[in-house]
């Protein structure tokens, strides 16, 4: 399972890089059409907004996998041994519950509702449900990553945190 999650993490990183590149191109085109050509493109702002949403939500899953989320660790840094393991496992369990309940189930309900209502975006005329689909996708990824943490021995989690802190 670990090698599959490493491959998913790698693909997710490349995909996020492609989304960032697309956003740079899109915003550059928006600036060119607005200030150089003096005929602003009507769809570039909407594309940039949706790319930002996808980058932010998928980036949260990527950051979770890499232990790169910001956190207030004043208390947890002082914990050692079993107490540190319990705190880490409790946090991972809460992340799993949130990802499953809010992002996967709630996100799936949101996507289903917007697809059923046939909501379209203003400029692109794309079904909004497709744009919102990033929520349950990211929820599934976070759930998989949290399950991996919960099922792994504490030493592997502590070792990963140590490597992350050094970088």
Short mmCIF file of C-alpha atoms in Angstrom, two decimals:
data_model
loop_
_atom_site.label_atom_id
_atom_site.label_comp_id
_atom_site.label_asym_id
_atom_site.label_seq_id
_atom_site.Cartn_x
_atom_site.Cartn_y
_atom_site.Cartn_z
CA UNK A 1 0.00 0.00 0.00
CA UNK A 2 2.86 2.36 0.83
CA UNK A 3 4.35 2.22 -2.67
CA UNK A 4 0.94 2.99 -4.19
CA UNK A 5 0.56 6.03 -1.93
CA UNK A 6 4.06 7.21 -2.84
CA UNK A 7 3.08 7.01 -6.53
CA UNK A 8 -0.17 8.88 -5.83
CA UNK A 9 1.79 11.56 -3.96
CA UNK A 10 4.23 11.91 -6.84
CA UNK A 11 1.46 12.15 -9.45
CA UNK A 12 -0.39 14.64 -7.26
CA UNK A 13 2.73 16.79 -7.04
CA UNK A 14 3.16 16.80 -10.82
CA UNK A 15 -0.55 17.50 -11.33
CA UNK A 16 -0.38 20.45 -8.93
CA UNK A 17 2.66 21.74 -10.83
CA UNK A 18 0.69 21.53 -14.10
CA UNK A 19 -2.23 23.38 -12.52
CA UNK A 20 0.16 26.11 -11.31
CA UNK A 21 1.65 26.40 -14.79
CA UNK A 22 -1.84 26.65 -16.29
CA UNK A 23 -2.71 29.36 -13.80
CA UNK A 24 0.40 31.38 -14.68
CA UNK A 25 -0.41 31.10 -18.39
CA UNK A 26 -4.06 32.02 -17.77
CA UNK A 27 -3.29 35.08 -15.65
CA UNK A 28 -0.57 36.17 -18.09
CA UNK A 29 -3.08 35.94 -20.94
CA UNK A 30 -5.55 37.95 -18.86
CA UNK A 31 -2.98 40.72 -18.35
CA UNK A 32 -2.03 40.73 -22.04
CA UNK A 33 -5.62 40.93 -23.25
CA UNK A 34 -6.55 43.60 -20.72
CA UNK A 35 -3.59 45.97 -20.91
CA UNK A 36 -1.88 45.32 -24.25
CA UNK A 37 -4.73 44.35 -26.58
CA UNK A 38 -7.34 46.39 -24.64
CA UNK A 39 -9.95 43.65 -25.12
CA UNK A 40 -10.14 41.75 -21.83
CA UNK A 41 -10.83 38.06 -22.13
CA UNK A 42 -14.14 37.14 -20.51
CA UNK A 43 -13.21 33.70 -19.25
CA UNK A 44 -9.67 34.01 -17.87
CA UNK A 45 -10.75 35.30 -14.45
CA UNK A 46 -13.12 32.38 -13.96
CA UNK A 47 -10.48 29.87 -15.04
CA UNK A 48 -7.97 31.41 -12.60
CA UNK A 49 -10.53 31.22 -9.78
CA UNK A 50 -11.28 27.54 -10.42
CA UNK A 51 -7.61 26.68 -10.80
CA UNK A 52 -6.92 28.38 -7.46
CA UNK A 53 -9.67 26.33 -5.81
CA UNK A 54 -8.32 23.07 -7.25
CA UNK A 55 -4.74 23.96 -6.29
CA UNK A 56 -5.78 24.89 -2.76
CA UNK A 57 -7.90 21.82 -2.07
CA UNK A 58 -5.64 19.26 -3.75
CA UNK A 59 -2.66 21.07 -2.23
CA UNK A 60 -4.17 20.43 1.21
CA UNK A 61 -4.11 16.69 0.50
CA UNK A 62 -0.53 16.93 -0.76
CA UNK A 63 0.55 18.94 2.29
CA UNK A 64 -1.18 16.46 4.61
CA UNK A 65 0.73 13.58 3.03
CA UNK A 66 4.04 15.44 3.36
CA UNK A 67 3.37 16.57 6.97
CA UNK A 68 3.65 20.15 5.72
CA UNK A 69 0.51 21.71 7.22
CA UNK A 70 0.94 24.59 9.59
CA UNK A 71 0.17 23.67 13.16
CA UNK A 72 0.41 24.91 16.70
CA UNK A 73 2.77 22.36 18.19
CA UNK A 74 3.77 23.98 21.47
CA UNK A 75 2.21 21.17 23.49
CA UNK A 76 2.85 18.23 21.15
CA UNK A 77 6.56 19.04 20.72
CA UNK A 78 7.03 18.61 24.48
CA UNK A 79 5.47 15.14 24.42
CA UNK A 80 7.69 12.09 24.19
CA UNK A 81 7.18 8.38 23.63
CA UNK A 82 3.70 6.94 24.12
CA UNK A 83 2.07 10.32 24.79
CA UNK A 84 3.43 11.72 21.53
CA UNK A 85 2.18 8.64 19.66
CA UNK A 86 -1.30 8.97 21.16
CA UNK A 87 -1.46 12.67 20.28
CA UNK A 88 -0.33 11.99 16.70
CA UNK A 89 -2.74 9.10 16.23
CA UNK A 90 -5.62 11.16 17.70
CA UNK A 91 -4.89 14.02 15.32
CA UNK A 92 -4.71 11.62 12.37
CA UNK A 93 -7.99 10.02 13.41
CA UNK A 94 -9.69 13.43 13.61
CA UNK A 95 -8.36 14.27 10.14
CA UNK A 96 -9.74 10.97 8.83
CA UNK A 97 -13.17 11.62 10.35
CA UNK A 98 -13.25 15.16 8.94
CA UNK A 99 -12.11 14.06 5.48
CA UNK A 100 -14.66 11.25 5.31
CA UNK A 101 -17.64 13.11 6.76
CA UNK A 102 -17.20 16.63 5.40
CA UNK A 103 -15.11 16.24 2.28
CA UNK A 104 -16.13 12.84 0.91
CA UNK A 105 -19.77 12.55 2.00
CA UNK A 106 -20.57 16.27 2.10
CA UNK A 107 -18.58 16.95 -1.06
CA UNK A 108 -20.30 14.10 -2.89
CA UNK A 109 -23.70 15.48 -1.83
CA UNK A 110 -22.69 18.95 -3.06
CA UNK A 111 -21.48 17.60 -6.40
CA UNK A 112 -24.64 15.51 -6.83
CA UNK A 113 -26.90 18.45 -6.02
CA UNK A 114 -25.19 20.89 -8.36
CA UNK A 115 -25.14 18.33 -11.17
CA UNK A 116 -28.82 17.57 -10.58
CA UNK A 117 -29.69 21.28 -10.64
CA UNK A 118 -27.56 21.67 -13.79
CA UNK A 119 -25.79 24.75 -12.44
CA UNK A 120 -23.45 26.31 -15.00
CA UNK A 121 -20.54 28.68 -14.46
CA UNK A 122 -21.11 32.21 -15.74
CA UNK A 123 -18.38 32.61 -18.36
CA UNK A 124 -17.35 29.07 -19.28
CA UNK A 125 -20.80 27.46 -19.09
CA UNK A 126 -19.21 24.42 -17.40
CA UNK A 127 -21.30 22.40 -14.95
CA UNK A 128 -20.32 23.59 -11.48
CA UNK A 129 -20.55 20.04 -10.14
CA UNK A 130 -17.43 19.15 -12.13
CA UNK A 131 -15.57 22.01 -10.49
CA UNK A 132 -16.77 20.99 -7.02
CA UNK A 133 -15.67 17.38 -7.64
CA UNK A 134 -12.25 18.30 -6.29
CA UNK A 135 -13.70 18.27 -2.75
CA UNK A 136 -14.53 14.55 -2.55
CA UNK A 137 -11.42 13.68 -4.58
CA UNK A 138 -9.22 15.47 -2.07
CA UNK A 139 -11.22 13.95 0.79
CA UNK A 140 -10.51 10.45 -0.51
CA UNK A 141 -6.79 11.26 -0.80
CA UNK A 142 -6.63 12.70 2.73
CA UNK A 143 -8.53 9.67 4.03
CA UNK A 144 -6.05 7.29 2.39
CA UNK A 145 -3.10 9.24 3.74
CA UNK A 146 -4.63 9.38 7.25
CA UNK A 147 -5.32 5.64 7.18
CA UNK A 148 -1.71 5.03 6.23
CA UNK A 149 -0.58 7.10 9.21
CA UNK A 150 -2.99 5.37 11.57
CA UNK A 151 -1.88 1.91 10.45
CA UNK A 152 1.83 2.66 10.44
CA UNK A 153 3.98 2.24 13.55
CA UNK A 154 4.71 5.43 15.44
CA UNK A 155 8.45 5.24 14.67
CA UNK A 156 7.71 5.70 10.94
CA UNK A 157 5.61 8.80 11.66
CA UNK A 158 8.25 10.27 13.99
CA UNK A 159 11.00 9.57 11.45
CA UNK A 160 9.01 11.32 8.69
CA UNK A 161 8.42 14.35 10.94
CA UNK A 162 12.12 14.51 11.77
CA UNK A 163 13.08 14.45 8.07
CA UNK A 164 10.45 17.11 7.29
CA UNK A 165 11.71 19.36 10.12
CA UNK A 166 15.28 19.19 8.79
CA UNK A 167 14.26 20.20 5.27
#
